Short mmCIF file of C-alpha atoms and ligand atoms in Angstrom, two decimals:
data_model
loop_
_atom_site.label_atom_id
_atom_site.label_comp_id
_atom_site.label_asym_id
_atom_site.label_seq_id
_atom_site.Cartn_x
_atom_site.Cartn_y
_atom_site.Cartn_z
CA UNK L 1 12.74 -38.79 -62.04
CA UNK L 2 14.18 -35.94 -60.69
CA UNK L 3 13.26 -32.09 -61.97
CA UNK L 4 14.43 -29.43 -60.88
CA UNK L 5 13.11 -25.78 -62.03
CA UNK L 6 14.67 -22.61 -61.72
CA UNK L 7 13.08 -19.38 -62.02
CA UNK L 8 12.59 -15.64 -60.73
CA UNK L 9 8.59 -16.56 -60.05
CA UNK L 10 8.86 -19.82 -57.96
CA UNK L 11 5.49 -19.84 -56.64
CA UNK L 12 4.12 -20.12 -60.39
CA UNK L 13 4.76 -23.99 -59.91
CA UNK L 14 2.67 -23.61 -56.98
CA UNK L 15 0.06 -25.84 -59.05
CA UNK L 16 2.19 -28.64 -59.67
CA UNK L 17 1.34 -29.91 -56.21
CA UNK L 18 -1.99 -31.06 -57.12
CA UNK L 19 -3.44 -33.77 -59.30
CA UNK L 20 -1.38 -35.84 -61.18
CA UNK L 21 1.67 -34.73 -60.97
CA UNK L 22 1.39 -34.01 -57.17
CA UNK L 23 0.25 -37.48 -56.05
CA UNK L 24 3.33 -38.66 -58.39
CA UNK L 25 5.84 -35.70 -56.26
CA UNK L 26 3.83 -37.57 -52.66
CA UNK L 27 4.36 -40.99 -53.59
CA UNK L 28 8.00 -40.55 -55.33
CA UNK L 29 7.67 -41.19 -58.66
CA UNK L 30 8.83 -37.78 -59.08
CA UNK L 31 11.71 -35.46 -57.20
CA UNK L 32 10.89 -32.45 -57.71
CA UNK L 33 12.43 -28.96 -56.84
CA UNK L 34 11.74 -24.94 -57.75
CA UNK L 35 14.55 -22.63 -56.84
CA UNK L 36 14.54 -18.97 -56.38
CA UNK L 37 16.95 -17.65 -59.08
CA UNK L 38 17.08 -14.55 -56.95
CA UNK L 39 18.71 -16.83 -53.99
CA UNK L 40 21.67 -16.71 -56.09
CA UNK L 41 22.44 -12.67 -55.55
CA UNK L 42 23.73 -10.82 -52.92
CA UNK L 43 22.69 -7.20 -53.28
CA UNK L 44 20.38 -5.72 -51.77
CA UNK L 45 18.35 -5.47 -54.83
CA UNK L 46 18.64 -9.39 -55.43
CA UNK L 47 19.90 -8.15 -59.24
CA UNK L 48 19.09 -10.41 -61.77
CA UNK L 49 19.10 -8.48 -64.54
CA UNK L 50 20.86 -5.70 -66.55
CA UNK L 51 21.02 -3.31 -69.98
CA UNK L 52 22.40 -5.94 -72.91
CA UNK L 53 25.81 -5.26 -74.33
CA UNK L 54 25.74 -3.83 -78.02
CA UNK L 55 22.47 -1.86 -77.21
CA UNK L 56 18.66 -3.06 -77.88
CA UNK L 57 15.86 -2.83 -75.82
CA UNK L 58 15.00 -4.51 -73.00
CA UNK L 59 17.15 -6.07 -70.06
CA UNK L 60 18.79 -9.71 -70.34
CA UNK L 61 19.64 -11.69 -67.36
CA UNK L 62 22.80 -11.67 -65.70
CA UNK L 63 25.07 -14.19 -65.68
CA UNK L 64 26.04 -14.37 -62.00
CA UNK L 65 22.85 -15.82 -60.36
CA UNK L 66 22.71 -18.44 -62.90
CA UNK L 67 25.94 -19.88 -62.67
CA UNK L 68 25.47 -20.73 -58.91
CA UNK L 69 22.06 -22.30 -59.32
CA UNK L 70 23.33 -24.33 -61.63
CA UNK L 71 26.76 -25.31 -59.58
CA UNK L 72 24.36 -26.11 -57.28
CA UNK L 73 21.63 -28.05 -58.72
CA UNK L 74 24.24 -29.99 -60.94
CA UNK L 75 26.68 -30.04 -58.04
CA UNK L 76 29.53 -28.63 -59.82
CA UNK L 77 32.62 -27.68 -57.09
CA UNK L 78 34.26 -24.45 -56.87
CA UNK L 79 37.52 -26.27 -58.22
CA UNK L 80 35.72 -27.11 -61.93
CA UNK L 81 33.91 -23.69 -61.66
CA UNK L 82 37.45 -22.28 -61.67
CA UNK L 83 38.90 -24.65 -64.15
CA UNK L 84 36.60 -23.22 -66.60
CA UNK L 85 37.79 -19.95 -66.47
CA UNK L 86 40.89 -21.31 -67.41
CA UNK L 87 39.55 -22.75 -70.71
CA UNK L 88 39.17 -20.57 -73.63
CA UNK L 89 35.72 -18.75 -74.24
CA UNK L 90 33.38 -20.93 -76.28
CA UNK L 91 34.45 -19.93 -79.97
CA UNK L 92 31.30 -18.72 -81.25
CA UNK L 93 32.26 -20.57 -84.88
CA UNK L 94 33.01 -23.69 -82.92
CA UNK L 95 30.67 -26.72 -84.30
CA UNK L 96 28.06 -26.66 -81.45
CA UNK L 97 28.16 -29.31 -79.04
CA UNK L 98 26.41 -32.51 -79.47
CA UNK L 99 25.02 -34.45 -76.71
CA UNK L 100 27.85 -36.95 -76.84
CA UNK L 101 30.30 -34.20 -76.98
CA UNK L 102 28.70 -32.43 -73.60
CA UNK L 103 27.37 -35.88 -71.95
CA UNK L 104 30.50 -35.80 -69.91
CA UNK L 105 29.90 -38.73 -68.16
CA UNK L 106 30.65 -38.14 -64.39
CA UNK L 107 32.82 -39.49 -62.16
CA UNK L 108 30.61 -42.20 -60.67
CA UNK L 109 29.37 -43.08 -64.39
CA UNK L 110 26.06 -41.63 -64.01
CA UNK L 111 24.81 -39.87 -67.05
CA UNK L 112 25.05 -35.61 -66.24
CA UNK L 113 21.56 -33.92 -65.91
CA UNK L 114 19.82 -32.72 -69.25
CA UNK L 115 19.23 -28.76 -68.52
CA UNK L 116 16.75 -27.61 -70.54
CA UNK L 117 16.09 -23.42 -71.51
CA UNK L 118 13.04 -22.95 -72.96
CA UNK L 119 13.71 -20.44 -75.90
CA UNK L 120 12.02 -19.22 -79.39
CA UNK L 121 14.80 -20.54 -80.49
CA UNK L 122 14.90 -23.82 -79.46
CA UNK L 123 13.87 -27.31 -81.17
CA UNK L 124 9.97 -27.26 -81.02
CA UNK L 125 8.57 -29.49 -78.60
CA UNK L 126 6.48 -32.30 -79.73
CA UNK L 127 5.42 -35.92 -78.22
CA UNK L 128 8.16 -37.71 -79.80
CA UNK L 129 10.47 -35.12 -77.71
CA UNK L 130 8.16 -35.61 -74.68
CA UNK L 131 8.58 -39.96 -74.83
CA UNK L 132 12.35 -39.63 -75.48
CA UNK L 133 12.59 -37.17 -71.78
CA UNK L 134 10.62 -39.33 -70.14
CA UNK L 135 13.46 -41.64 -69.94
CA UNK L 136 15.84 -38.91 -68.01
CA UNK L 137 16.90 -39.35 -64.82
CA UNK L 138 17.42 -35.56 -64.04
CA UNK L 139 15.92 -32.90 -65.80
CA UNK L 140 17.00 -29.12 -64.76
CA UNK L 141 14.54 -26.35 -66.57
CA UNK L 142 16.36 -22.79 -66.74
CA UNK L 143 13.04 -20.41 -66.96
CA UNK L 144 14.63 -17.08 -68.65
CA UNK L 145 12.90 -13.47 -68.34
CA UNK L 146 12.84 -9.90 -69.77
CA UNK L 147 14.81 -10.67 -73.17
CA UNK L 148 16.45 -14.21 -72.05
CA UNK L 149 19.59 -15.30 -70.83
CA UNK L 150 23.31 -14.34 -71.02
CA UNK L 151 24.95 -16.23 -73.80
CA UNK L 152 27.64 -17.59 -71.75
CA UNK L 153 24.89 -19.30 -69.29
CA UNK L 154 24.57 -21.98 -71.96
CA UNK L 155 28.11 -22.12 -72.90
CA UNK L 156 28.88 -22.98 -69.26
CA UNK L 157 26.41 -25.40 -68.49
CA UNK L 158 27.39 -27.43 -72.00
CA UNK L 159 30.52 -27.51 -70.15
CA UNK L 160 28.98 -29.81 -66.82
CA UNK L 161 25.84 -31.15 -68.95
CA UNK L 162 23.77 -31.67 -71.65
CA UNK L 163 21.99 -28.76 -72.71
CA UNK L 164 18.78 -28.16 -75.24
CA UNK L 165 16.72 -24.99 -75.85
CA UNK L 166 13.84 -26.10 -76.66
CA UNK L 167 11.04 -24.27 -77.95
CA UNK L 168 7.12 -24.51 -77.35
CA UNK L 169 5.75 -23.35 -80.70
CA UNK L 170 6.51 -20.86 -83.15
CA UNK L 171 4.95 -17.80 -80.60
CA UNK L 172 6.94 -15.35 -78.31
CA UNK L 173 5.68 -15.92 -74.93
CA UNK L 174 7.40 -13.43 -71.78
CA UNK L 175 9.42 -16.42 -70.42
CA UNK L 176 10.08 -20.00 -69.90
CA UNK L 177 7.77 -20.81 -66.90
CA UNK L 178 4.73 -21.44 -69.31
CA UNK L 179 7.04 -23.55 -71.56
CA UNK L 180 8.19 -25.17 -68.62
CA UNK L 181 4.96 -26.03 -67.01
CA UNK L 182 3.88 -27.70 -70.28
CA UNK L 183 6.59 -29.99 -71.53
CA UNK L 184 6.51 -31.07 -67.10
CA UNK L 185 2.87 -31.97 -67.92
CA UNK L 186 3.61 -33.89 -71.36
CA UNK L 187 6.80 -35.89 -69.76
CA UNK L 188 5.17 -36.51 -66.54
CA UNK L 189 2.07 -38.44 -67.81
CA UNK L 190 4.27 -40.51 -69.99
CA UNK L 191 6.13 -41.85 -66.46
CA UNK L 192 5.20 -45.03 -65.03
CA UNK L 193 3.24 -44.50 -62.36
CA UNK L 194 2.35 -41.31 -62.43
CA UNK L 195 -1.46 -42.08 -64.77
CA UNK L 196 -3.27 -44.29 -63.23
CA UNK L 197 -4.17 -46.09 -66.35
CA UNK L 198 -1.32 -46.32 -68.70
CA UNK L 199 -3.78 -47.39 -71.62
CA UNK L 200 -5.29 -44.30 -72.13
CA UNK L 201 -1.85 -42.94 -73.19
CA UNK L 202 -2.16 -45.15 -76.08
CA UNK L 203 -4.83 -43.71 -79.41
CA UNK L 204 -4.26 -40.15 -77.99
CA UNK L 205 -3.29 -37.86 -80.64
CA UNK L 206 -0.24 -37.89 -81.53
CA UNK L 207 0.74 -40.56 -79.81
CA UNK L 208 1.20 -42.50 -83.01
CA UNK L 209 1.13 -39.87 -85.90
CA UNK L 210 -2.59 -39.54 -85.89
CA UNK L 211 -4.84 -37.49 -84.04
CA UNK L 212 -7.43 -38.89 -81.54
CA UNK L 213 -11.01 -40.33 -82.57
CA UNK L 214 -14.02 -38.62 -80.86
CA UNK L 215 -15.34 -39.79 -77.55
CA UNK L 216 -19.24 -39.98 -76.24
CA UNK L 217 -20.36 -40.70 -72.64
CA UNK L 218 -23.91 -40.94 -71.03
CA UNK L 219 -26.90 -40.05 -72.26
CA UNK L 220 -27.19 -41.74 -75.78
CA UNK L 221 -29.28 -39.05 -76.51
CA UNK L 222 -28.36 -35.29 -75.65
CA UNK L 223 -30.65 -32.05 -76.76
CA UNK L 224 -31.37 -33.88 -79.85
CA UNK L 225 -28.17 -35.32 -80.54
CA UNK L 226 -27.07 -39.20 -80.70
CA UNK L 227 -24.09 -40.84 -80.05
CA UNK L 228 -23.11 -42.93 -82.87
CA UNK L 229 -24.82 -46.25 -83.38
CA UNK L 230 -21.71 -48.27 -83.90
CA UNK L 231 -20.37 -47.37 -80.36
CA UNK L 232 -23.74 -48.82 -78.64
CA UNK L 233 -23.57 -52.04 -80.99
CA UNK L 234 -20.97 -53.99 -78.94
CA UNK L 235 -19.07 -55.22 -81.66
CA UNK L 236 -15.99 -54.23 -80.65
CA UNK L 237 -14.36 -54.95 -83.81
CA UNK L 238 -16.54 -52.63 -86.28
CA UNK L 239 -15.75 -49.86 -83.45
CA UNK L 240 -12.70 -49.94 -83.48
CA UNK L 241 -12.84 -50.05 -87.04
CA UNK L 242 -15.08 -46.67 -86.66
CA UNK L 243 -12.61 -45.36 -84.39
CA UNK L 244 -9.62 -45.81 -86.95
CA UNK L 245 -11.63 -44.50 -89.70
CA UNK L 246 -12.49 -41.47 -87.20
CA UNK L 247 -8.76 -40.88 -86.49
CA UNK L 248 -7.38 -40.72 -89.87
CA UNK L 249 -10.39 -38.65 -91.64
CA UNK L 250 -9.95 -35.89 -88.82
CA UNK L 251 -6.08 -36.09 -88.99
CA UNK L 252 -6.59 -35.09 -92.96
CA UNK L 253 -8.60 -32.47 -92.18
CA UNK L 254 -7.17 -31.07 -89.49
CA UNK L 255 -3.78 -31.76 -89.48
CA UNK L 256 -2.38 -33.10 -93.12
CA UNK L 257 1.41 -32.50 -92.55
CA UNK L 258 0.86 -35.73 -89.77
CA UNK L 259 -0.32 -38.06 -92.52
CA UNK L 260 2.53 -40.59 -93.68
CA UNK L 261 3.25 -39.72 -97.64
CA UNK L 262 0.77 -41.99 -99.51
N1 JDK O 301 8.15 -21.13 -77.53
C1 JDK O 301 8.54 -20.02 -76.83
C2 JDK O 301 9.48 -19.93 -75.80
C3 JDK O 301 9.50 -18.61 -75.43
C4 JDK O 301 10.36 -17.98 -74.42
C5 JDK O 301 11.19 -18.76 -73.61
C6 JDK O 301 12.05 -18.16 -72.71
C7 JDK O 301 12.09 -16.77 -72.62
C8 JDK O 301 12.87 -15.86 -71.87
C9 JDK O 301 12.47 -14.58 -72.21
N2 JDK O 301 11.48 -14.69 -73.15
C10 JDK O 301 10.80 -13.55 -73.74
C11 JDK O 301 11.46 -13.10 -74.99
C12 JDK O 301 12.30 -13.92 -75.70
C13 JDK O 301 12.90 -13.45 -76.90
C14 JDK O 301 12.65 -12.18 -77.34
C15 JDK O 301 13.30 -11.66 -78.62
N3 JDK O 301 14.49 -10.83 -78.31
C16 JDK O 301 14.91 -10.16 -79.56
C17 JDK O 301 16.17 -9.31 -79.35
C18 JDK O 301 17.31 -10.18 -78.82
C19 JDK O 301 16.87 -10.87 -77.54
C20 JDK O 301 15.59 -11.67 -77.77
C21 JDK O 301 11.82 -11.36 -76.61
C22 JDK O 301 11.22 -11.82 -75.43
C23 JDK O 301 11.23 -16.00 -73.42
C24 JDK O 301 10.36 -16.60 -74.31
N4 JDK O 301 8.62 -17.94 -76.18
N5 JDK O 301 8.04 -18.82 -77.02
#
C-alpha cells in the first residue's frame, strides 16, 4: 500500500519509522511518504494560512499550497488543473459526490487514490472503516490546521479522486495529524504482512461486534490474585467457552449499543 501524508508538522510522523509499521515501510509492505505542505508556497513567509471570508475567528488554510500537493501526490498535469477552472464552481446544492461519481477511473484503469481529511465532520472512524481501507492501494491523508481547510480543497480533489472526511470521534482535536496517525495504525495492522501473527487480529474487540475477553500471563498467582482456573485446566474447549462468555458479559456492560438486538 501506498500512503502518503501531508501536513504543516512533517516530523510528527517521525514515529512511524519504528515498530510495526516501520519494519512494514523497510521491507515494502508499505510506501510511505510525509510532505511539507509548506513546500507548496513561495513567499517568503511559506503562507499557509489566512483570515476566513465572512468573518469568525481563527485563520483557515489557504487554498494555494494544497492544490499543488495534491497535483503532485495524485499526479494531476497542469492541463486538467486548468480544465477545472473551466468547469463551473461546485454548486453547493449539488447532490454530493458519491464514490462512483468521483472514482474517475484513470487513464491506465487503475482505481484514483482515496484522499482522506480528517474532520469533526467527517464519518466516524471505526474497524469496519479500518478493514474496508485496508484494501486501498493509495491512500493520501490531508492533515488540516488552525480552523481547517478551504472549502474548495475538497471540491477539487473530488474532481481527480475519491474523497472522505472522516472523523475520529465526536471531540475537537487542533488538527488532523492525531487523526491521521491513528486510523495509519488501525489500517496498517490489518495488512498482510505487516503483524507478524495475523491470528491475534482475530477475538480483538471489535473485530467481530464484541469486545475482547481478558488475558493473564505468568505467575498464576500475583499479590494475592489468581488467574482463573479454567485457563490453567487445558481444556481448550471449556476456555474458550469462558472466553466467549467473558466477551459478551463485558460487551453488555461496557459497551451495549455493540450487542446485536436480542
Ligand atoms: N475527530 C476529530 C477530527 C478533528 C480535526 C481534524 C482536522 C482539523 C483541522 C483543524 N482542526 C481544528 C478545528 C476544527 C474545527 C473547528 C470548528 N470551527 C468552527 C467554525 C468554522 C470552522 C471550524 C475548530 C478547530 C481539526 C480537527 N477533531 N476531531
Amino acid at each position: 500500500m501506498k500512503i502518503d501524508i501531508v501536513s504543516i508538522f512533517p516530523t510528527f510522523f517521525d514515529v512511524l519509522d519504528i515498530s510495526l509499521l516501520g519494519k512494514a515501510r523497510q521491507n515494502g509492505v508499505i510506501n510511505l511518504d510525509v510532505h511539507d505542505l509548506r513546500d507548496f508556497t513561495f513567499d517568503r513567509h511559506r503562507t499557509v494560512d489566512d483570515t476566513p471570508y465572512g468573518g469568525g475567528a481563527g485563520m483557515v488554510m489557504k487554498p494555494e499550497p494544497w492544490g499543488l500537493a495534491l497535483d503532485e501526490i495524485l499526479g494531476i498535469t497542469e492541463g486538467q488543473a486548468q480544465d477545472d477552472q473551466a468547469k463551473k464552481p461546485a454548486d453547493q446544492d449539488a447532490p454530493a459526490q458519491t464514490d462512483a461519481d468521483a472514482a474517475t477511473t484513470a487513464a491506465d484503469g487503475s482505481i484514483p487514490p482515496l484522499v482522506i481529511f480528517p474532520s469533526p465532520a467527517g464519518d466516524v472512524f471505526n474497524q469496519a472503516m479500518a478493514k474496508e481501507l485496508a484494501h486501498e492501494d493509495h491512500l493520501v491523508f490531508g492533515c488540516g490546521r488552525y480552523e481547517g481547510i478551504d472549502q474548495r480543497v475538497f471540491d477539487y480533489a473530488e474532481q481527480h479522486a475519491r474523497v472522505r472526511l472522516v472523523s475520529l470521534g465526536d471531540y475537537v482535536l487542533n488538527g488532523g495529524e492525531v487523526a491521521t496517525m491513528a486510523m495509519i495504525e488501525a489500517i496498517g495492522r490489518l495488512i498482510p504482512g505487516v503483524v507478524g501473527n495475523p491470528e491475534s487480529l482475530t477475538e480483538e474487540s471489535h473485530e467481530d461486534g464484541l469486545l475482547e475477553y481478558p488475558s493473564y500471563t505468568k505467575p498464576s498467582t500475583w499479590r494475592g490474585q489468581e488467574v482463573p482456573p479454567v485457563l490453567l485446566s487445558g481444556n481448550h474447549g471449556a476456555i474458550e467457552k469462558w472466553r466467549y462468555e467473558q466477551r459478551v458479559e463485558r460487551t453488555r456492560r461496557v459497551r451495549p449499543d455493540l450487542l446485536p438486538p436480542e
